[in-house]
Coordinates of C-alpha atoms in Angstrom, one line a residue:
X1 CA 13.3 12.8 23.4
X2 CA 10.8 10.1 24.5
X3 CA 11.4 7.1 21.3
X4 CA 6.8 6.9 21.6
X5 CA 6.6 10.8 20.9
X6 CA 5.1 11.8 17.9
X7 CA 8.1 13.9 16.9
X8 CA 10.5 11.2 17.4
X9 CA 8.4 8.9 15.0
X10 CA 8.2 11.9 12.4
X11 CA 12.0 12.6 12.5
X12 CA 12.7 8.9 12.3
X13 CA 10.0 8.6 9.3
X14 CA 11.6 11.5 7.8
X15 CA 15.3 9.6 8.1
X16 CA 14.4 6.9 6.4
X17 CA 11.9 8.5 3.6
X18 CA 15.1 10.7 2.7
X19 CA 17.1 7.7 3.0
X20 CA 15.3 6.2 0.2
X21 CA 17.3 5.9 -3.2
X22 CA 15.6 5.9 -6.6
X23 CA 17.5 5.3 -9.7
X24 CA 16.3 5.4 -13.3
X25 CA 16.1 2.2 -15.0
X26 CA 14.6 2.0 -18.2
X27 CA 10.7 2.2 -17.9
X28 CA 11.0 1.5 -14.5
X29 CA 11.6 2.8 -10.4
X30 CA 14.2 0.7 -8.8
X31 CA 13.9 1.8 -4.5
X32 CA 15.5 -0.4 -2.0
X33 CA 11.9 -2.0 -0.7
X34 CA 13.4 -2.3 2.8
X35 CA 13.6 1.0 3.4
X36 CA 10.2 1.6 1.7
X37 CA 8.8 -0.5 4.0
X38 CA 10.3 0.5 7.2
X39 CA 8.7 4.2 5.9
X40 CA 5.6 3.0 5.3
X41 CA 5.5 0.8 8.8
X42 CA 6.7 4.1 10.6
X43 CA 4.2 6.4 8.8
X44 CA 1.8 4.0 9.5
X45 CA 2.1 3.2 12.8
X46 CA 2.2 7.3 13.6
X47 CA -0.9 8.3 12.2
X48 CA -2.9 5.7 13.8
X49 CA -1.1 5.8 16.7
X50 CA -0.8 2.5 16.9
X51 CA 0.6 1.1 20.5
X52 CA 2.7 -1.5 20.5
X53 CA 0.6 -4.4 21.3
X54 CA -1.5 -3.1 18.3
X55 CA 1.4 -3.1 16.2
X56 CA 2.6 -6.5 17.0
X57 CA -0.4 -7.9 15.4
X58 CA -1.6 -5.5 13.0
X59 CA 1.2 -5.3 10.6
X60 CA 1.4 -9.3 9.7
X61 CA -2.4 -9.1 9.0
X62 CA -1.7 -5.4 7.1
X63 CA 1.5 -7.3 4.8
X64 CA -0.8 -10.1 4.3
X65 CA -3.7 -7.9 2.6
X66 CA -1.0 -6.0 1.0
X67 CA 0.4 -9.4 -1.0
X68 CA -3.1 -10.4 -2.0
X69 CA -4.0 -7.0 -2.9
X70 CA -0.9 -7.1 -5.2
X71 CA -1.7 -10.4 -6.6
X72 CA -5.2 -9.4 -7.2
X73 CA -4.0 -5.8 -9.1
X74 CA -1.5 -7.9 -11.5
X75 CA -4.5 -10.2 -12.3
X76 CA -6.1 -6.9 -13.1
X77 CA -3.4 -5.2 -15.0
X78 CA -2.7 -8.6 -17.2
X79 CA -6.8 -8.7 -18.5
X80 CA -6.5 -5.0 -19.2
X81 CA -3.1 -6.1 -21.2
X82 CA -5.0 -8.9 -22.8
X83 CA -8.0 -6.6 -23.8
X84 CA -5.5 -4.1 -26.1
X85 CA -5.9 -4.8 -29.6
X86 CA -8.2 -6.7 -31.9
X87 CA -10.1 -9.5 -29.6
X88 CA -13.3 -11.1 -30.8
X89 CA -16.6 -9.8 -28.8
X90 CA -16.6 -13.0 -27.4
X91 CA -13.1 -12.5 -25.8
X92 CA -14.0 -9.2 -24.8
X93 CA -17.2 -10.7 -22.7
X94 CA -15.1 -12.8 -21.5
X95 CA -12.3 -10.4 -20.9
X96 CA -15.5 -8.3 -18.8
X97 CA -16.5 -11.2 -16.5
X98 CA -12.7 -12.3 -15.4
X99 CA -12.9 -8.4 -14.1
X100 CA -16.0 -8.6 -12.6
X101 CA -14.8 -11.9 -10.7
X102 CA -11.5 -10.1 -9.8
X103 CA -13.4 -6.7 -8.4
X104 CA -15.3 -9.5 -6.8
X105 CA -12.6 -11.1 -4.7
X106 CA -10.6 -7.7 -3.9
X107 CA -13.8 -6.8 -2.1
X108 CA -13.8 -10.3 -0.2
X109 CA -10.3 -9.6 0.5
X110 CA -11.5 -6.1 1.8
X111 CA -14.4 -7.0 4.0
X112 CA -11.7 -9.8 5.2
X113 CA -9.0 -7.6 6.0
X114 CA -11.7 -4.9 8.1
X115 CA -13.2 -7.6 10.0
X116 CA -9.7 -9.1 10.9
X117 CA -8.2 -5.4 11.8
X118 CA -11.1 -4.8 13.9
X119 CA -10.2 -7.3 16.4
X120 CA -6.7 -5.7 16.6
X121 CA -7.4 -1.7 16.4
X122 CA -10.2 0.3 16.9
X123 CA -13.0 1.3 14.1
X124 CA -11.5 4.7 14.0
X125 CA -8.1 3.8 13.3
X126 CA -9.3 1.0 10.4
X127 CA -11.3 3.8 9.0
X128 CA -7.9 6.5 9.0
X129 CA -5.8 3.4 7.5
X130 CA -6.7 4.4 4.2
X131 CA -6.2 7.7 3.7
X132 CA -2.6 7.4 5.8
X133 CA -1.6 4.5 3.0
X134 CA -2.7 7.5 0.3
X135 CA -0.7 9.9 1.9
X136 CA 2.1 8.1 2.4
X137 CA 2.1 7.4 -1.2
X138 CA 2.0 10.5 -2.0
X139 CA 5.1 11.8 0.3
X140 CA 6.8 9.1 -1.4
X141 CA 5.6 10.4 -4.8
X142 CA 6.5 13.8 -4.1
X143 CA 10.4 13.0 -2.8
X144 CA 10.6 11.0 -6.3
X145 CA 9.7 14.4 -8.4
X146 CA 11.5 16.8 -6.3
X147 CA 14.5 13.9 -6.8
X148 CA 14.3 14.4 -10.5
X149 CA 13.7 17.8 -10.6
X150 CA 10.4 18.3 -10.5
X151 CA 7.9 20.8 -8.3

């Protein structure tokens, strides 16, 4: 089997998604994010067909976004923490611009990240990025219920 063939990519993706070991903690997932990763790269790099040379420069630019992007989300998540509870209405309009400023620079980061991809891979492929992220989520989401015995 040719390693570039689509079915070589999907058997390997497959490998390592199964390979991935979740174990209850309280509250929380714990995954081994190497493995995650190398899923995610192999997904990835399958559905947009990415060739090699593509690769080699996409993936530092995608891992980039992907930091920011979480840095920007935990921003996020602690001003919806801090809105919980009693807070004066002046906290809460301040509270409503910090989010509006954070929206603000996860678009930047966006419109960053698109223009910087689309020196690397084609228009078509940065437009199917998005739903392959989704969908790997949602493999990855679906091997964690059937995991604990769900659907």
């Amino acid at each position: 089997m040719n390693m570039k063939s689509p079915q070589y990519f999907i058997i390997v993706l497959l490998m390592v998604l199964s390979s991935i070991s979740y174990a209850q903690r309280p509250q929380e997932q714990r995954y081994d994010k190497e493995k995650f990763e190398a899923a995610r790269v192999a997904f990835i790099t399958n559905r947009l067909d990415l060739k090699p040379e593509q690769a080699e420069k996409f993936w530092p630019l995608f891992n980039k976004y992907n930091e920011e992007r979480e840095s920007l989300m935990k921003k996020m998540s602690g001003i919806s923490k801090e809105s919980e509870g009693n807070i004066s209405e002046n906290q809460a309009k301040q509270l409503i611009d910090q989010r509006f400023s954070v929206q603000s620079d996860m678009l930047k980061l966006d419109q960053k990240f698109m223009a910087d991809i689309t020196k690397v891979i084609s228009h078509k492929q940065a437009v199917a990025l998005g739903s392959a992220n989704r969908d790997f989520i949602r493999q990855i989401y679906r091997m964690n219920q059937r995991g604990r015995g769900g659907n």
